[in-house]
Structure formats: C-alpha cells, structure tokens
Amino acid sequence: MRLSQSLIPTLKETPAEAQIASHRLMLRAGLVRQMSSGIYAWLPAGLRVLARIEQIVREEQNAAGAQELLMPTIQSADLWRESGRYDAYGKEMLRITDRHDRELLFGPTNEEMITAILRDTTKSYRDLPQIPYHIQWKFRDEVRPRFGVLRGREFLMKDAYSFDLDYESALLSYKKMMLAYMRTFQRIGITAIPMRADTGQIGGDLSHEFHILAPTGESGVFYDADFKAGNALSVKYDEAALNQFYQSVTTKYAATDEKHDTEIWATIPDARKREGRGIEVGQIFYFGKKYSESMNYSVIGPDGGKIFPEMGSYGIGVSRLVGAIIEAQHDDAGIIWPDAIAPFRTAILNLRQGDGACDAICESLHAEFGDDCLYDNREERAGAKFAEADLMGHPWQIIVGPRGAAKGEVELKRRASAERFELPVAQAVAMVRG
Ligand code: ATP
Ligand code: MG
C-alpha cells in the first residue's frame, strides 16, 4: 500500500475529546472515526488490526473444537421473554419496533438465541457436547460510553456457548475455553491474567475475567506476582493436560475487586501482593441449567429421560482488545504493535523521493512485501516520515536514504526496541521476514 493513495487520515494534533492514550492514538493514527456517541467507523488500517485479532480468535476457537456460525444482530423480544431477561436487562438494551409493531432488539449478547437454536436442532444426548460461537456486533446502550472503543455502545464480540450433558463435561468445556483464551492472548502478544470474577447479568457461579494490566483500566485487580501464564501453545486439548493447565493458571490468587477476598489475600506474603488496574478483555462463565431450564431445552437421554444441558458462555471483546493492546503498548511517539496484529508489518520510508537509487530500492521492497507493508512515498521531510511511522507503530521500518541507497544499503529500525541496523537490502528483507 502506498501511503500517498491510502485512506489513513493521521492527525498531528491531539483530539480534545480523547482522555486516554489508546483513544488518542487510535484517532491520531487514523484507525477509527467516531460516528456518534460510542459508535465508530473502522478505517482501513483499524479494520486490518480488527480482522487480524478476529482471525487469531477464530483459529483458537476452532482448535478448541468450537464451531463458528453467525447469528443476526437483531433479535425478537419474545425470545428474551422466555428467559425472563427482557425486563431484567433494563436501559442498556436497545429496543426497536418494526413496521408491524413487533418488538425487536439489537442483541447485547446471545444466550437466548443460541439456546433456541440448539433446542430446535439437537434432540438427543448423542448431539452433545457442542460449543457454537460467532463473532458479531453487539449493542449495549452504556450509560457512559468512553475511552473510544474500550467502552463503546456498538462493539465486536466473540461469544461462544457450551452445551454439555453433565457438570463434569461442562467444566471440561470451561477449561477448554480457558486454554483457548490463553493461547489467543499469547499469539496476539499480550499478557492477560485470568481473575476470579462476579457473574453479573449472565448469572451462574463460576467465572473468570481476563485482564490486561493498565493504569487506566476500569477494574481494580488484586493478584499474586507469582502468576505465570506459561506456554499455553504447548498444551494439548486432552483431559489430563487441560486439568493440569487450568490448575496452573488458577491456583495463584487473582481476583477483581468485586470478588476480592481479604482473608485469602492476608495469607499471601506482602512482597508478592500486587494491586492495580485492569482492562477486562474477556470473560467466561459456567452457569449450569439457568437457560436450558427457563427456556425448556432438553435432550433425550440414553434411558429415554430428559436432560437439561449444562451451559457456559465465553466472550472476548474483539474491538475492545484493539484499544486495550494500545493502552498496554505505546510510548510518547505512538503505538507499538505486536507483530501478529499490526496493520502493516513493515513501513518503507523513502527519504529522497525522486532519487533514482532510493526509488528503485523502495519499489523493489514494496513489491517484495506486497500487501503487508506501507510505503511512505509522500513528498515530505524525513522528520515527518519518521514521526508518522512511529505514530502508526509498524513493527519494522525500512529507512531508505540516498547515502545508503548508493551502496545498496538501508537502515532497519525495530519499533519496540528502537534498535537500528544498517544492512544490505537482502539482509534487511531476511531480518523482517524473521
Ligand atoms: P464491562 O464490565 O466492561 O461492562 P461486561 O462484563 O458487561 O463488560 P461481558 O458481558 O462479559 O461484558 O462481555 C464480554 C466482553 O465483551 C467483555 O469482556 C469486554 O471485553 C467486551 N465488552 C463488553 N462491553 C463492552 C463495551 N461496551 N465496549 C466494548 N467492549 C465491551
Ligand atoms: Mg464481563
């Protein structure tokens, strides 16, 4: 992509409405534009990040045995009357009336709808377990939308739902999702700590929230410094490995302020106590038969009797993650994208547009990296190009100036560490390719 032709409207000034770094940087780097309160348009660079996160989430859900489907954003009020949540949900739910005066709503979550789908399609114990999921826009009419995409009203969520025949199997589904989440965050390149959490609106009795630590986080968190995520990517989806993994990530104390237990906290050595703020990027729940019973969903068991499935639900805030990652990974100059989700892995900075050697090297690099690089081919000062590349946070910058170009060399800069290397073009390419 040539920067001169791109739709990446970066801003030099700091937007007045943005209170925190990620919101400021998302606007300044041209990732999103606010369309109305808590509602954002994703511009090309922002959409690339969103899509990359979505793809990692999808691959890890699939690896855990979950199956993707797509439910609509609009739901019928009657469905929510079945579970009793239509009135309970209150003002956060956007209620809509169609031309026939039928009551609809823009889904804030999908427990009712997925239960209705399984109720119609799975009739026998042989049809379970199932973990369907989708990645779909949600709407919650938040009292105070703020911090950009961190607390929007319209936001993208991955939500999975598990249906099992008994408690042991439901707990295993819960552990599979715990592993899928830890693998997802590891692949994205961030640390998110699972914390014991309250179950809130969804109901039930077992829940973990996944928090990215950041001083601007909305939740108070307490955790043991000995927490270690370990290498989730090496864990297999068999029962013994899942149990061991679950044990290892949940035995160290970690809780949100709502679930904080001062008695247990007192038993942890002071040197290991950590208190801070976290951004909730995901939450998993086990809630048993709450929806299967209220919505009368049962399957026929081996002995001909009815079994009401044990359920759980599992959310990841895909759009919130974009802001949360920036909140955790930025400096004064701009964003520092993890390699796996950067909109462009590499920026090519042509410091002397029109110089034969510079142009030739830049064109060949642009052809080499294709869609995964952004070529700053503007007629601009070098300083402006450096600032723009740092702001946008590309993991690698290939800086092409006339002195080096004459010798067939470029300067390679790693955004995260600010390391610089002067290298022949081919070596720079090899290093970026890793
Ligand atoms: P919060 O406590 O932040 O309001 P929640 O607990 O109500 O969130 P869940 O129902 O657990 O949210 O939804 C799953 C995930 O969806 C959350 O972990 C979060 O990452 C994301 N999410 C929830 N509300 C929003 C929002 N208003 N804007 C962006 N992402 C959100
Ligand atoms: Mg939550």
Coordinates of N, CA and C and ligand atoms in Angstrom, one line a residue, residues 38 89 92 108-109 111 138-142 145-146 148-159 181 198-199 201-202 209-210 218-219 258 279-285 314-321, ligand 1:
G38 N -20.1 6.6 21.2 CA -19.8 5.1 21.4 C -20.0 4.3 20.2
Y89 N -33.1 -6.8 31.8 CA -31.9 -6.1 31.2 C -31.9 -4.6 31.3
E92 N -29.9 -0.7 29.1 CA -28.7 -1.0 28.3 C -29.2 -1.6 27.0
P108 N -27.5 -7.6 22.8 CA -26.3 -7.2 23.7 C -25.5 -8.5 24.0
T109 N -26.1 -9.7 23.8 CA -25.4 -11.0 24.0 C -26.4 -12.0 23.4
E111 N -27.3 -15.6 24.6 CA -27.6 -16.8 25.3 C -29.0 -17.3 24.9
K138 N -22.3 -6.3 18.7 CA -23.3 -6.2 19.8 C -23.6 -4.7 20.1
F139 N -24.8 -4.5 20.7 CA -25.1 -3.1 21.1 C -25.5 -3.1 22.6
R140 N -24.9 -2.3 23.3 CA -25.3 -2.0 24.7 C -25.3 -0.5 24.9
D141 N -26.5 0.0 25.3 CA -26.6 1.4 25.4 C -26.0 1.9 26.8
E142 N -24.7 1.8 26.8 CA -23.9 2.1 28.0 C -24.3 3.5 28.5
P145 N -20.6 5.8 27.6 CA -19.6 5.3 26.6 C -18.3 6.2 26.7
R146 N -17.2 5.6 26.8 CA -16.0 6.4 26.9 C -14.7 5.6 26.5
G148 N -13.1 5.7 23.8 CA -13.1 5.2 22.5 C -13.7 3.8 22.4
V149 N -13.0 2.9 21.7 CA -13.6 1.5 21.5 C -13.5 0.7 22.8
L150 N -12.9 1.2 23.9 CA -12.8 0.4 25.1 C -14.2 0.3 25.7
R151 N -15.0 1.3 25.7 CA -16.3 1.2 26.2 C -17.2 1.9 25.1
G152 N -17.5 1.1 24.1 CA -18.4 1.7 23.0 C -19.8 1.3 23.3
R153 N -20.7 1.7 22.4 CA -22.1 1.2 22.5 C -22.2 0.0 21.5
E154 N -21.7 0.2 20.3 CA -21.7 -0.9 19.3 C -20.2 -1.4 19.4
F155 N -20.1 -2.7 19.6 CA -18.8 -3.3 19.7 C -18.8 -4.7 19.2
L156 N -17.6 -5.2 18.8 CA -17.5 -6.5 18.2 C -17.1 -7.5 19.3
M157 N -17.8 -8.6 19.4 CA -17.5 -9.6 20.4 C -17.5 -11.0 19.8
K158 N -16.6 -11.8 20.3 CA -16.7 -13.2 20.0 C -17.4 -13.8 21.2
D159 N -18.5 -14.5 20.9 CA -19.2 -15.2 22.0 C -19.5 -16.6 21.7
Y181 N -8.4 -19.2 25.4 CA -8.2 -17.7 25.6 C -6.7 -17.4 25.9
D198 N -17.1 -11.8 39.3 CA -18.5 -11.9 39.6 C -19.3 -12.3 38.3
T199 N -20.5 -12.9 38.4 CA -21.1 -13.4 37.2 C -22.1 -12.3 36.7
Q201 N -25.0 -10.0 35.1 CA -26.2 -10.2 34.3 C -26.4 -11.6 33.9
I202 N -25.3 -12.3 33.5 CA -25.4 -13.6 32.9 C -25.9 -14.6 33.9
E209 N -12.6 -13.4 34.6 CA -12.4 -12.3 33.7 C -10.9 -12.3 33.3
F210 N -10.6 -11.9 32.1 CA -9.2 -11.8 31.6 C -8.9 -10.4 31.5
E218 N -10.6 0.1 34.1 CA -11.7 0.5 34.9 C -11.9 -0.4 36.1
S219 N -11.3 -1.6 36.1 CA -11.5 -2.5 37.2 C -10.2 -2.5 38.2
E258 N -14.5 -6.9 42.8 CA -15.8 -7.5 43.2 C -15.7 -8.8 43.9
I279 N -7.9 -3.9 32.4 CA -9.0 -3.8 31.4 C -9.5 -5.2 31.1
E280 N -10.8 -5.3 31.3 CA -11.4 -6.7 31.0 C -11.5 -6.9 29.5
V281 N -10.8 -7.9 29.0 CA -10.9 -8.1 27.5 C -11.6 -9.4 27.2
G282 N -12.0 -10.2 28.3 CA -12.8 -11.4 28.0 C -13.3 -11.9 29.3
Q283 N -14.4 -12.7 29.2 CA -14.9 -13.3 30.4 C -15.6 -14.6 30.1
I284 N -15.4 -15.6 31.0 CA -16.0 -16.9 30.8 C -16.9 -17.2 32.0
F285 N -18.0 -17.9 31.7 CA -19.0 -18.2 32.7 C -19.4 -19.7 32.6
Y314 N -18.9 -17.6 26.8 CA -17.5 -17.2 26.8 C -17.3 -16.0 25.8
G315 N -17.0 -14.9 26.4 CA -16.9 -13.7 25.5 C -15.5 -13.2 25.4
I316 N -15.1 -12.6 24.2 CA -13.9 -11.8 24.1 C -14.3 -10.5 23.4
G317 N -13.9 -9.4 23.9 CA -14.1 -8.1 23.3 C -13.1 -7.9 22.2
V318 N -13.5 -8.2 21.0 CA -12.5 -8.1 19.9 C -12.2 -6.7 19.6
S319 N -13.2 -5.8 19.6 CA -12.9 -4.4 19.3 C -12.3 -3.7 20.5
R320 N -12.7 -4.1 21.7 CA -12.1 -3.5 22.9 C -10.6 -3.9 23.0
L321 N -10.2 -5.1 22.5 CA -8.8 -5.6 22.5 C -7.9 -4.6 21.8
Ligands
ATP1 P1 -17.9 -4.4 31.4 O1 -17.9 -4.9 32.8 O2 -16.6 -3.8 30.9 O3 -19.1 -3.5 31.1 P2 -19.2 -6.8 30.7 O4 -18.7 -7.7 31.9 O5 -20.6 -6.3 30.8 O6 -18.2 -5.7 30.4 P3 -19.4 -9.2 29.1 O7 -20.9 -9.4 29.1 O8 -18.6 -10.0 29.9 O9 -19.1 -7.7 29.3 O10 -18.9 -9.2 27.5 C1 -17.7 -9.9 27.1 C2 -16.7 -9.0 26.6 O11 -17.2 -8.0 25.7 C3 -16.1 -8.2 27.8 O12 -15.1 -8.9 28.5 C4 -15.5 -7.0 27.0 O13 -14.2 -7.3 26.5 C5 -16.4 -6.8 25.9 N1 -17.3 -5.7 26.1 C6 -18.4 -5.6 27.0 N2 -18.9 -4.4 26.9 C7 -18.2 -3.7 26.0 C8 -18.4 -2.3 25.6 N3 -19.3 -1.5 26.0 N4 -17.5 -1.9 24.6 C9 -16.5 -2.7 24.2 N5 -16.4 -4.0 24.6 C10 -17.2 -4.5 25.5

